[in-house]
Amino acid sequence: MFAPELSGLRAEIASLRAGHVVGRVTSISGHTLRACGLAQSAGLGDRVAITRRSRDVPAHVLYGEILQMDADTALILTEEAPVGVSLGDRVVVERDGDIAPSQSWIGRVIDPFGLPLDGKPLMRGAVPRALRSGPPAASARRAMGPRLDTGMAVFNTMLPVVRGQRVGLFAGSGVGKSSLLGHLGRHMQADVVVFALIGERGRELRDFVETVLGRDGMRRSVVVAATSDRSPLIRRRCAWTAMCVAEHFRDAGAHVLFLADSVTRFAEAHREVAVAAGELPALRGYPASTAHMIMSLCERAGPGAGAQGDITALLSVLVAGSDMDEPVADILRGVLDGHVVMDREIAERGRYPAIDLLRSVSRSLPAAATDDENALISRARVLLGAYDRSETMIRAGLYSEGGDATLDEAVRAWPELDAFLAEKEAGAISDSFDRLALMLRRAGSARSPRQQGPASVPPGPPQGDRPALGA
């Protein structure tokens, strides 16, 4: 019964080193410094510890990462400002840049180095994993699997998510993406849920764990967090560590739900590191390596091969001013299997989650639905599109019922369809489709307004208190 604890203890002991090669700081410039004496013992990307010494204060350790190497020196980007570092200070290469997840990590909050953030001890797993490993062989990967129950009507019907799918969640700040991810983390079908909280505000971490996820959500989750005050090296590493954890459980045969908030902050952290390493900006300030970095991370998610499980990924993207053509959003749209767009105007009128269905798409369709279900989805989109194109005219009182049968039906269906996009689903996927079919049937079978009497102004957006699924 003590086998897991013993294997973790053996892994911790095996990671210890009896000796270290010591280098010395030779120059300092901004947040970077150069050190000599590491050429034979260090590698690109290794983490190093710089010991700052002063006559008046105790020694203090500062960490950094090797970005460049030549025959004599290594260029190091520090994780914090190298205030107090002097020429000649010691530089030691730390443990290799790997992570060793284990089953005991479920229910825990950790940092990108596998250290606990919840105040409890945490053992390494028995098998270390490289941070930047490759995806399963493309020719051996399975196709995407069956549709997943998400606990939300819109994802159960018009924006289905299937096992192994990779979906982008595009939203501005403060429109509800974190709460939506938390809801899906609690209710979506999966064996294990891995959260990557990249650059989140420190005060929100505890609230996310205790309130948004809650005790039930944490029972099957691993949260990897790097708050906004951490260095770009740590924020970038957060995404890789979380993906390593997801791959660990995938290789054990589990279905893993991977939720990253947000890929934009991952890209911004990489930009800071790349510029420090000498890369020139190419894509609106982002270096050319940004596209490869994002695509490499995304490709590691998806269906597994052989006896492996699958990683279903939901990746949030911050879009400033709803600009879907900004570099990170544009890169992700090309590599993902669907995108969900959240609109600030919808959030401002009180409908959460503020999903703009007409700008969202799931590439699992039409295969993820039956012919009858696809017909319902298509009809709902037609009606929502008809209402959207004529909304200004309707609000201005220029709409006259009876001139366009499709628009008449759209006006009748819109209040229920709009509310449907925000509804939670306690039942099965079939229950969501049954309710959608009933709404469309009511709208299509209603008597013409000319038969009922004078035309009335269609109801406006549903008002009222903000639903429990907050921003």
Tab-separated table of C-alpha atoms in Angstrom:
chain	number	residue	atom	x	y	z
A	1	MET	CA	0.000	0.000	0.000
A	2	PHE	CA	3.066	2.239	0.347
A	3	ALA	CA	4.362	1.564	-3.199
A	4	PRO	CA	3.349	4.972	-4.645
A	5	GLU	CA	4.916	6.841	-1.733
A	6	LEU	CA	8.122	4.780	-1.992
A	7	SER	CA	8.392	5.300	-5.754
A	8	GLY	CA	7.963	9.052	-5.252
A	9	LEU	CA	10.634	9.048	-2.541
A	10	ARG	CA	13.005	7.062	-4.788
A	11	ALA	CA	12.420	9.596	-7.584
A	12	GLU	CA	13.205	12.482	-5.232
A	13	ILE	CA	16.435	10.798	-4.070
A	14	ALA	CA	17.448	9.963	-7.657
A	15	SER	CA	17.086	13.618	-8.644
A	16	LEU	CA	19.672	14.731	-6.064
A	17	ARG	CA	23.197	15.504	-7.212
A	18	ALA	CA	26.378	15.026	-5.180
A	19	GLY	CA	28.339	17.691	-7.060
A	20	HIS	CA	27.886	20.680	-9.333
A	21	VAL	CA	29.975	22.475	-11.902
A	22	VAL	CA	30.302	26.137	-10.916
A	23	GLY	CA	30.466	29.018	-13.393
A	24	ARG	CA	31.031	32.704	-12.745
A	25	VAL	CA	29.194	35.838	-13.840
A	26	THR	CA	31.279	37.797	-16.352
A	27	SER	CA	28.873	40.559	-17.498
A	28	ILE	CA	25.437	41.978	-16.642
A	29	SER	CA	23.048	43.866	-18.945
A	30	GLY	CA	19.421	44.522	-18.000
A	31	HIS	CA	17.759	41.206	-17.116
A	32	THR	CA	20.445	39.185	-18.895
A	33	LEU	CA	23.919	38.206	-17.801
A	34	ARG	CA	26.752	36.113	-19.142
A	35	ALA	CA	28.608	33.398	-17.282
A	36	CYS	CA	31.767	31.452	-18.071
A	37	GLY	CA	32.757	27.964	-17.004
A	38	LEU	CA	29.518	26.166	-18.013
A	39	ALA	CA	30.324	25.181	-21.581
A	40	GLN	CA	30.951	21.498	-20.791
A	41	SER	CA	28.076	20.959	-18.332
A	42	ALA	CA	25.133	23.092	-19.474
A	43	GLY	CA	22.717	22.992	-22.383
A	44	LEU	CA	20.363	25.409	-24.090
A	45	GLY	CA	17.224	25.868	-21.971
A	46	ASP	CA	18.802	24.652	-18.726
A	47	ARG	CA	17.780	26.397	-15.522
A	48	VAL	CA	20.602	27.897	-13.485
A	49	ALA	CA	20.933	29.309	-9.975
A	50	ILE	CA	22.952	32.477	-9.410
A	51	THR	CA	24.097	33.044	-5.822
A	52	ARG	CA	24.217	36.735	-4.970
A	53	ARG	CA	26.680	37.492	-2.188
A	54	SER	CA	27.180	40.711	-0.240
A	55	ARG	CA	29.160	41.665	2.829
A	56	ASP	CA	26.087	43.012	4.610
A	57	VAL	CA	23.293	40.534	3.691
A	58	PRO	CA	23.064	36.724	3.552
A	59	ALA	CA	23.506	34.942	0.223
A	60	HIS	CA	20.405	34.993	-1.996
A	61	VAL	CA	19.676	32.679	-4.923
A	62	LEU	CA	18.392	34.069	-8.207
A	63	TYR	CA	17.228	31.724	-10.997
A	64	GLY	CA	17.447	32.046	-14.770
A	65	GLU	CA	17.495	30.122	-18.053
A	66	ILE	CA	20.247	29.720	-20.636
A	67	LEU	CA	19.190	31.322	-23.942
A	68	GLN	CA	22.458	31.327	-25.917
A	69	MET	CA	25.834	29.592	-25.703
A	70	ASP	CA	29.218	29.972	-27.344
A	71	ALA	CA	32.616	28.460	-26.721
A	72	ASP	CA	33.313	30.619	-23.694
A	73	THR	CA	30.100	31.975	-22.166
A	74	ALA	CA	26.357	31.376	-21.764
A	75	LEU	CA	23.698	34.095	-22.062
A	76	ILE	CA	21.228	33.815	-19.162
A	77	LEU	CA	17.838	35.508	-18.778
A	78	THR	CA	17.009	35.875	-15.085
A	79	GLU	CA	13.562	35.273	-13.599
A	80	GLU	CA	13.711	38.546	-11.677
A	81	ALA	CA	15.740	41.712	-11.919
A	82	PRO	CA	19.383	40.852	-11.156
A	83	VAL	CA	19.688	43.608	-8.571
A	84	GLY	CA	22.677	42.922	-6.364
A	85	VAL	CA	24.359	40.443	-8.734
A	86	SER	CA	28.090	41.094	-8.981
A	87	LEU	CA	30.806	39.991	-11.378
A	88	GLY	CA	32.223	36.713	-10.182
A	89	ASP	CA	29.036	35.467	-8.477
A	90	ARG	CA	28.492	31.700	-8.598
A	91	VAL	CA	26.320	30.147	-11.341
A	92	VAL	CA	25.219	26.512	-10.930
A	93	VAL	CA	23.179	24.412	-13.386
A	94	GLU	CA	20.056	23.125	-11.642
A	95	ARG	CA	18.173	19.852	-12.203
A	96	ASP	CA	17.352	19.104	-15.854
A	97	GLY	CA	14.301	20.871	-17.271
A	98	ASP	CA	11.833	18.019	-16.889
A	99	ILE	CA	8.688	17.285	-14.905
A	100	ALA	CA	7.627	14.010	-13.259
A	101	PRO	CA	3.828	13.871	-12.729
A	102	SER	CA	2.084	11.177	-10.730
A	103	GLN	CA	-1.424	10.093	-9.788
A	104	SER	CA	-1.039	11.881	-6.445
A	105	TRP	CA	-1.070	15.244	-8.269
A	106	ILE	CA	-4.829	15.012	-8.870
A	107	GLY	CA	-6.605	17.504	-6.631
A	108	ARG	CA	-3.501	19.647	-6.243
A	109	VAL	CA	-2.368	23.143	-7.254
A	110	ILE	CA	1.244	23.260	-8.452
A	111	ASP	CA	3.661	25.688	-10.039
A	112	PRO	CA	5.408	25.134	-13.406
A	113	PHE	CA	8.295	23.336	-11.674
A	114	GLY	CA	6.062	20.716	-10.044
A	115	LEU	CA	6.222	22.352	-6.622
A	116	PRO	CA	3.043	22.647	-4.518
A	117	LEU	CA	1.210	25.950	-4.203
A	118	ASP	CA	-1.365	24.684	-1.716
A	119	GLY	CA	0.981	24.289	1.263
A	120	LYS	CA	1.065	20.468	1.266
A	121	PRO	CA	3.986	18.176	0.393
A	122	LEU	CA	4.115	16.823	-3.160
A	123	MET	CA	6.286	13.984	-4.425
A	124	ARG	CA	7.740	13.626	-7.895
A	125	GLY	CA	6.513	10.779	-10.031
A	126	ALA	CA	8.738	7.857	-10.966
A	127	VAL	CA	9.219	8.782	-14.650
A	128	PRO	CA	10.448	12.256	-15.691
A	129	ARG	CA	9.043	13.794	-18.876
A	130	ALA	CA	10.652	16.346	-21.172
A	131	LEU	CA	8.850	19.688	-21.163
A	132	ARG	CA	8.853	20.045	-24.938
A	133	SER	CA	8.118	16.546	-26.181
A	134	GLY	CA	6.558	15.789	-29.546
A	135	PRO	CA	2.991	14.651	-30.277
A	136	PRO	CA	2.053	11.053	-31.146
A	137	ALA	CA	2.975	10.002	-34.674
A	138	ALA	CA	0.493	11.552	-37.113
A	139	SER	CA	-0.005	8.298	-39.021
A	140	ALA	CA	-0.816	6.374	-35.823
A	141	ARG	CA	-3.284	8.763	-34.203
A	142	ARG	CA	-6.942	7.854	-33.994
A	143	ALA	CA	-9.726	9.955	-35.453
A	144	MET	CA	-11.690	12.181	-33.095
A	145	GLY	CA	-14.122	10.273	-30.883
A	146	PRO	CA	-17.767	10.577	-29.826
A	147	ARG	CA	-19.526	13.744	-28.729
A	148	LEU	CA	-19.033	14.751	-25.096
A	149	ASP	CA	-21.679	15.880	-22.644
A	150	THR	CA	-20.665	19.370	-21.523
A	151	GLY	CA	-23.414	20.416	-19.103
A	152	MET	CA	-24.371	23.320	-21.423
A	153	ALA	CA	-27.148	23.291	-24.005
A	154	VAL	CA	-25.254	25.204	-26.708
A	155	PHE	CA	-22.248	22.835	-26.643
A	156	ASN	CA	-24.510	19.791	-26.480
A	157	THR	CA	-26.239	20.891	-29.686
A	158	MET	CA	-24.977	23.636	-32.010
A	159	LEU	CA	-21.295	23.696	-30.996
A	160	PRO	CA	-20.519	20.058	-30.150
A	161	VAL	CA	-17.192	19.069	-28.623
A	162	VAL	CA	-16.002	15.542	-29.351
A	163	ARG	CA	-13.325	13.460	-27.682
A	164	GLY	CA	-9.882	14.547	-28.855
A	165	GLN	CA	-11.075	17.839	-30.351
A	166	ARG	CA	-9.116	21.090	-29.922
A	167	VAL	CA	-11.296	24.182	-29.590
A	168	GLY	CA	-10.325	27.841	-29.207
A	169	LEU	CA	-12.298	30.182	-26.956
A	170	PHE	CA	-11.824	33.717	-28.325
A	171	ALA	CA	-12.808	36.538	-25.974
A	172	GLY	CA	-11.816	39.936	-24.665
A	173	SER	CA	-11.012	40.455	-21.011
A	174	GLY	CA	-13.917	40.352	-18.578
A	175	VAL	CA	-16.555	38.709	-20.786
A	176	GLY	CA	-16.743	35.408	-18.896
A	177	LYS	CA	-14.213	33.039	-20.463
A	178	SER	CA	-12.642	31.937	-17.154
A	179	SER	CA	-16.043	31.141	-15.649
A	180	LEU	CA	-17.020	29.236	-18.785
A	181	LEU	CA	-13.807	27.198	-18.592
A	182	GLY	CA	-14.485	26.526	-14.912
A	183	HIS	CA	-18.012	25.332	-15.673
A	184	LEU	CA	-16.752	22.979	-18.389
A	185	GLY	CA	-14.012	21.752	-16.052
A	186	ARG	CA	-16.671	20.771	-13.500
A	187	HIS	CA	-19.255	19.253	-15.829
A	188	MET	CA	-17.633	18.079	-19.061
A	189	GLN	CA	-17.043	14.351	-19.573
A	190	ALA	CA	-13.418	13.450	-18.755
A	191	ASP	CA	-11.370	11.231	-16.441
A	192	VAL	CA	-8.858	13.928	-15.491
A	193	VAL	CA	-8.938	17.718	-15.989
A	194	VAL	CA	-5.708	19.730	-16.277
A	195	PHE	CA	-5.860	23.526	-15.993
A	196	ALA	CA	-3.056	25.802	-17.162
A	197	LEU	CA	-3.571	29.240	-15.580
A	198	ILE	CA	-1.008	31.344	-17.439
A	199	GLY	CA	-0.492	34.900	-16.233
A	200	GLU	CA	-3.671	35.021	-14.145
A	201	ARG	CA	-4.044	37.643	-11.436
A	202	GLY	CA	-2.801	36.329	-8.105
A	203	ARG	CA	-5.965	37.195	-6.184
A	204	GLU	CA	-8.040	35.110	-8.623
A	205	LEU	CA	-6.188	31.822	-8.166
A	206	ARG	CA	-7.756	30.923	-4.827
A	207	ASP	CA	-11.186	32.112	-5.973
A	208	PHE	CA	-10.902	29.961	-9.105
A	209	VAL	CA	-9.935	26.856	-7.120
A	210	GLU	CA	-12.423	27.264	-4.256
A	211	THR	CA	-15.391	28.952	-5.962
A	212	VAL	CA	-15.291	28.421	-9.726
A	213	LEU	CA	-14.027	24.837	-9.594
A	214	GLY	CA	-15.097	23.966	-6.080
A	215	ARG	CA	-14.432	20.785	-4.160
A	216	ASP	CA	-16.174	18.560	-6.700
A	217	GLY	CA	-14.222	20.017	-9.613
A	218	MET	CA	-10.882	19.675	-7.820
A	219	ARG	CA	-11.435	15.973	-7.126
A	220	ARG	CA	-10.435	15.165	-10.699
A	221	SER	CA	-8.271	18.207	-11.533
A	222	VAL	CA	-4.653	19.294	-11.554
A	223	VAL	CA	-4.160	23.078	-11.611
A	224	VAL	CA	-0.834	24.415	-12.903
A	225	ALA	CA	-0.537	28.136	-12.221
A	226	ALA	CA	1.922	30.936	-12.958
A	227	THR	CA	0.517	34.292	-11.858
A	228	SER	CA	1.015	37.541	-13.761
A	229	ASP	CA	3.870	38.682	-11.506
A	230	ARG	CA	6.055	35.706	-12.444
A	231	SER	CA	8.749	36.074	-15.076
A	232	PRO	CA	8.049	35.296	-18.761
A	233	LEU	CA	10.240	32.207	-18.393
A	234	ILE	CA	7.880	30.781	-15.754
A	235	ARG	CA	4.678	31.862	-17.531
A	236	ARG	CA	5.837	30.181	-20.730
A	237	ARG	CA	6.862	27.055	-18.848
A	238	CYS	CA	3.375	26.864	-17.266
A	239	ALA	CA	1.779	25.765	-20.549
A	240	TRP	CA	4.453	23.126	-21.173
A	241	THR	CA	4.211	21.735	-17.639
A	242	ALA	CA	0.422	21.473	-17.828
A	243	MET	CA	0.662	19.688	-21.180
A	244	CYS	CA	3.232	17.264	-19.705
A	245	VAL	CA	0.798	16.473	-16.892
A	246	ALA	CA	-1.998	15.892	-19.434
A	247	GLU	CA	0.273	13.613	-21.484
A	248	HIS	CA	1.157	11.599	-18.385
A	249	PHE	CA	-2.496	10.717	-17.787
A	250	ARG	CA	-3.167	10.270	-21.521
A	251	ASP	CA	-0.355	7.705	-21.751
A	252	ALA	CA	-1.992	5.842	-18.856
A	253	GLY	CA	-5.138	5.456	-21.006
A	254	ALA	CA	-7.231	8.252	-19.490
A	255	HIS	CA	-9.353	10.801	-21.315
A	256	VAL	CA	-7.898	14.172	-20.313
A	257	LEU	CA	-9.591	17.559	-20.603
A	258	PHE	CA	-6.890	20.230	-21.033
A	259	LEU	CA	-7.970	23.820	-20.340
A	260	ALA	CA	-5.519	26.696	-20.918
A	261	ASP	CA	-6.195	30.304	-19.927
A	262	SER	CA	-4.714	31.829	-21.941
A	263	VAL	CA	-2.616	30.991	-25.000
A	264	THR	CA	-2.230	34.714	-25.653
A	265	ARG	CA	-0.280	35.154	-22.418
A	266	PHE	CA	1.803	32.106	-23.354
A	267	ALA	CA	2.646	33.816	-26.667
A	268	GLU	CA	3.393	37.124	-24.937
A	269	ALA	CA	5.746	35.376	-22.509
A	270	HIS	CA	7.524	33.678	-25.420
A	271	ARG	CA	7.855	37.056	-27.159
A	272	GLU	CA	9.668	38.524	-24.135
A	273	VAL	CA	12.033	35.565	-23.931
A	274	ALA	CA	12.691	35.477	-27.689
A	275	VAL	CA	13.471	39.196	-27.856
A	276	ALA	CA	15.921	38.793	-24.969
A	277	ALA	CA	17.577	35.972	-26.943
A	278	GLY	CA	18.023	38.266	-29.940
A	279	GLU	CA	15.052	37.377	-32.174
A	280	LEU	CA	13.600	40.214	-34.200
A	281	PRO	CA	9.856	40.993	-34.138
A	282	ALA	CA	8.057	39.957	-37.331
A	283	LEU	CA	4.303	39.462	-36.704
A	284	ARG	CA	2.990	42.723	-35.199
A	285	GLY	CA	5.715	42.619	-32.580
A	286	TYR	CA	5.822	38.819	-32.201
A	287	PRO	CA	8.979	36.962	-33.330
A	288	ALA	CA	8.746	34.498	-36.213
A	289	SER	CA	9.094	31.520	-33.823
A	290	THR	CA	5.733	32.335	-32.173
A	291	ALA	CA	3.674	30.428	-34.756
A	292	HIS	CA	5.748	27.270	-34.359
A	293	MET	CA	5.677	27.540	-30.560
A	294	ILE	CA	1.862	27.762	-30.490
A	295	MET	CA	1.312	25.045	-33.082
A	296	SER	CA	3.735	22.685	-31.322
A	297	LEU	CA	1.778	23.067	-28.081
A	298	CYS	CA	-1.590	22.512	-29.789
A	299	GLU	CA	-0.430	19.432	-31.723
A	300	ARG	CA	0.452	17.672	-28.476
A	301	ALA	CA	-3.272	17.644	-27.634
A	302	GLY	CA	-5.799	15.586	-29.561
A	303	PRO	CA	-6.433	11.869	-30.061
A	304	GLY	CA	-3.809	9.433	-28.860
A	305	ALA	CA	-2.329	6.385	-30.553
A	306	GLY	CA	-2.569	2.704	-29.680
A	307	ALA	CA	-3.449	2.165	-26.017
A	308	GLN	CA	-3.130	5.861	-25.186
A	309	GLY	CA	-6.112	7.925	-24.142
A	310	ASP	CA	-7.019	11.292	-25.657
A	311	ILE	CA	-6.505	14.951	-24.768
A	312	THR	CA	-9.498	17.180	-25.472
A	313	ALA	CA	-8.277	20.783	-25.382
A	314	LEU	CA	-10.078	24.075	-24.805
A	315	LEU	CA	-7.682	26.983	-25.270
A	316	SER	CA	-8.706	30.545	-24.472
A	317	VAL	CA	-7.423	33.443	-26.567
A	318	LEU	CA	-7.516	37.109	-25.527
A	319	VAL	CA	-8.585	39.220	-28.511
A	320	ALA	CA	-8.172	42.952	-27.970
A	321	GLY	CA	-11.063	44.904	-29.452
A	322	SER	CA	-12.572	41.691	-30.897
A	323	ASP	CA	-9.787	41.633	-33.507
A	324	MET	CA	-9.916	38.054	-34.771
A	325	ASP	CA	-7.076	38.794	-37.221
A	326	GLU	CA	-4.452	39.585	-34.593
A	327	PRO	CA	-1.485	37.160	-34.823
A	328	VAL	CA	-2.234	34.718	-31.984
A	329	ALA	CA	-5.916	34.382	-32.920
A	330	ASP	CA	-5.065	33.958	-36.592
A	331	ILE	CA	-2.480	31.252	-35.874
A	332	LEU	CA	-4.850	29.311	-33.631
A	333	ARG	CA	-7.818	29.429	-36.007
A	334	GLY	CA	-5.714	27.612	-38.573
A	335	VAL	CA	-4.597	24.790	-36.295
A	336	LEU	CA	-7.674	24.118	-34.106
A	337	ASP	CA	-10.779	22.011	-34.747
A	338	GLY	CA	-13.225	24.791	-33.966
A	339	HIS	CA	-13.523	28.204	-32.399
A	340	VAL	CA	-16.015	29.782	-30.004
A	341	VAL	CA	-16.282	33.584	-30.114
A	342	MET	CA	-17.506	35.506	-27.073
A	343	ASP	CA	-18.831	39.026	-27.649
A	344	ARG	CA	-18.666	41.951	-25.224
A	345	GLU	CA	-21.970	43.428	-26.450
A	346	ILE	CA	-23.771	40.186	-25.583
A	347	ALA	CA	-22.180	40.205	-22.133
A	348	GLU	CA	-23.201	43.822	-21.600
A	349	ARG	CA	-26.852	42.985	-22.133
A	350	GLY	CA	-26.651	40.284	-19.468
A	351	ARG	CA	-26.466	36.979	-21.312
A	352	TYR	CA	-23.719	34.665	-20.040
A	353	PRO	CA	-21.855	32.904	-21.481
A	354	ALA	CA	-21.703	35.627	-24.131
A	355	ILE	CA	-21.230	33.242	-27.083
A	356	ASP	CA	-21.732	34.708	-30.552
A	357	LEU	CA	-23.032	31.588	-32.271
A	358	LEU	CA	-22.957	33.032	-35.794
A	359	ARG	CA	-19.199	33.673	-35.545
A	360	SER	CA	-18.478	30.333	-33.867
A	361	VAL	CA	-17.979	26.957	-35.507
A	362	SER	CA	-17.246	23.368	-34.490
A	363	ARG	CA	-15.357	21.373	-37.107
A	364	SER	CA	-16.681	18.163	-35.605
A	365	LEU	CA	-19.905	18.858	-37.537
A	366	PRO	CA	-21.643	17.358	-39.427
A	367	ALA	CA	-20.072	14.038	-38.390
A	368	ALA	CA	-20.831	14.562	-34.669
A	369	ALA	CA	-24.611	14.740	-35.214
A	370	THR	CA	-27.308	12.708	-36.932
A	371	ASP	CA	-29.130	13.966	-40.031
A	372	ASP	CA	-32.092	15.097	-37.933
A	373	GLU	CA	-29.819	16.864	-35.435
A	374	ASN	CA	-27.900	18.584	-38.237
A	375	ALA	CA	-31.213	19.782	-39.684
A	376	LEU	CA	-32.139	21.324	-36.314
A	377	ILE	CA	-28.739	23.007	-36.006
A	378	SER	CA	-28.959	24.372	-39.531
A	379	ARG	CA	-32.475	25.730	-38.995
A	380	ALA	CA	-31.512	27.415	-35.728
A	381	ARG	CA	-28.531	29.089	-37.398
A	382	VAL	CA	-30.713	30.279	-40.296
A	383	LEU	CA	-33.193	31.893	-37.911
A	384	LEU	CA	-30.524	33.509	-35.741
A	385	GLY	CA	-28.796	34.814	-38.869
A	386	ALA	CA	-32.027	36.255	-40.257
A	387	TYR	CA	-32.726	38.056	-36.988
A	388	ASP	CA	-29.150	39.355	-36.751
A	389	ARG	CA	-29.251	40.857	-40.262
A	390	SER	CA	-32.522	42.677	-39.569
A	391	GLU	CA	-32.081	43.548	-35.886
A	392	THR	CA	-31.476	47.262	-36.476
A	393	MET	CA	-34.649	47.524	-38.546
A	394	ILE	CA	-36.630	45.565	-35.952
A	395	ARG	CA	-35.428	47.722	-33.062
A	396	ALA	CA	-36.250	50.877	-35.016
A	397	GLY	CA	-39.856	49.727	-35.447
A	398	LEU	CA	-39.522	49.419	-39.236
A	399	TYR	CA	-40.257	45.713	-39.295
A	400	SER	CA	-43.672	44.714	-40.605
A	401	GLU	CA	-44.679	41.103	-40.032
A	402	GLY	CA	-45.900	39.033	-42.917
A	403	GLY	CA	-43.443	40.222	-45.582
A	404	ASP	CA	-40.830	37.495	-45.048
A	405	ALA	CA	-41.818	34.104	-43.632
A	406	THR	CA	-38.288	33.263	-42.478
A	407	LEU	CA	-37.870	36.588	-40.691
A	408	ASP	CA	-41.300	36.227	-39.097
A	409	GLU	CA	-40.268	32.834	-37.736
A	410	ALA	CA	-36.905	34.226	-36.612
A	411	VAL	CA	-38.597	37.019	-34.640
A	412	ARG	CA	-40.831	34.517	-32.876
A	413	ALA	CA	-37.956	32.108	-32.152
A	414	TRP	CA	-35.273	34.608	-31.157
A	415	PRO	CA	-36.076	35.165	-27.455
A	416	GLU	CA	-36.091	31.432	-26.714
A	417	LEU	CA	-33.072	30.673	-28.925
A	418	ASP	CA	-31.039	33.487	-27.385
A	419	ALA	CA	-31.840	32.239	-23.882
A	420	PHE	CA	-31.069	28.660	-24.979
A	421	LEU	CA	-27.459	29.654	-25.729
A	422	ALA	CA	-26.938	30.435	-22.025
A	423	GLU	CA	-28.781	27.482	-20.496
A	424	LYS	CA	-27.148	24.774	-18.443
A	425	GLU	CA	-28.158	21.187	-19.162
A	426	ALA	CA	-28.718	18.788	-16.303
A	427	GLY	CA	-29.918	16.013	-18.611
A	428	ALA	CA	-28.366	14.172	-21.532
A	429	ILE	CA	-27.417	15.532	-24.965
A	430	SER	CA	-30.693	14.191	-26.343
A	431	ASP	CA	-32.585	16.356	-23.836
A	432	SER	CA	-30.866	19.481	-25.217
A	433	PHE	CA	-31.887	18.546	-28.757
A	434	ASP	CA	-35.451	17.823	-27.633
A	435	ARG	CA	-35.747	21.318	-26.181
A	436	LEU	CA	-34.222	22.878	-29.302
A	437	ALA	CA	-36.665	20.983	-31.524
A	438	LEU	CA	-39.605	22.119	-29.397
A	439	MET	CA	-38.547	25.786	-29.676
A	440	LEU	CA	-38.256	25.599	-33.458
A	441	ARG	CA	-41.550	23.749	-33.743
A	442	ARG	CA	-43.342	26.423	-31.721
A	443	ALA	CA	-41.849	29.210	-33.815
A	444	GLY	CA	-42.691	27.492	-37.093
A	445	SER	CA	-46.251	26.489	-36.207
A	446	ALA	CA	-47.333	29.804	-34.668
A	447	ARG	CA	-50.140	31.577	-36.481
A	448	SER	CA	-49.285	34.519	-38.677
A	449	PRO	CA	-49.494	37.874	-36.853
A	450	ARG	CA	-51.887	39.095	-39.568
A	451	GLN	CA	-54.304	36.384	-38.489
A	452	GLN	CA	-53.889	37.224	-34.822
A	453	GLY	CA	-54.265	40.991	-35.057
A	454	PRO	CA	-52.020	44.029	-35.308
A	455	ALA	CA	-48.319	43.455	-35.414
A	456	SER	CA	-46.512	43.912	-32.141
A	457	VAL	CA	-42.978	44.996	-31.473
A	458	PRO	CA	-40.876	41.875	-30.888
A	459	PRO	CA	-39.497	41.440	-27.418
A	460	GLY	CA	-36.024	42.701	-26.714
A	461	PRO	CA	-33.140	40.733	-25.256
A	462	PRO	CA	-33.950	38.855	-22.055
A	463	GLN	CA	-33.238	41.004	-19.018
A	464	GLY	CA	-32.885	40.157	-15.380
A	465	ASP	CA	-30.239	39.183	-12.922
A	466	ARG	CA	-26.971	37.836	-14.148
A	467	PRO	CA	-27.016	33.990	-14.253
A	468	ALA	CA	-24.926	31.970	-11.860
A	469	LEU	CA	-22.301	31.359	-14.533
A	470	GLY	CA	-20.645	34.762	-14.101
A	471	ALA	CA	-18.087	36.678	-16.062
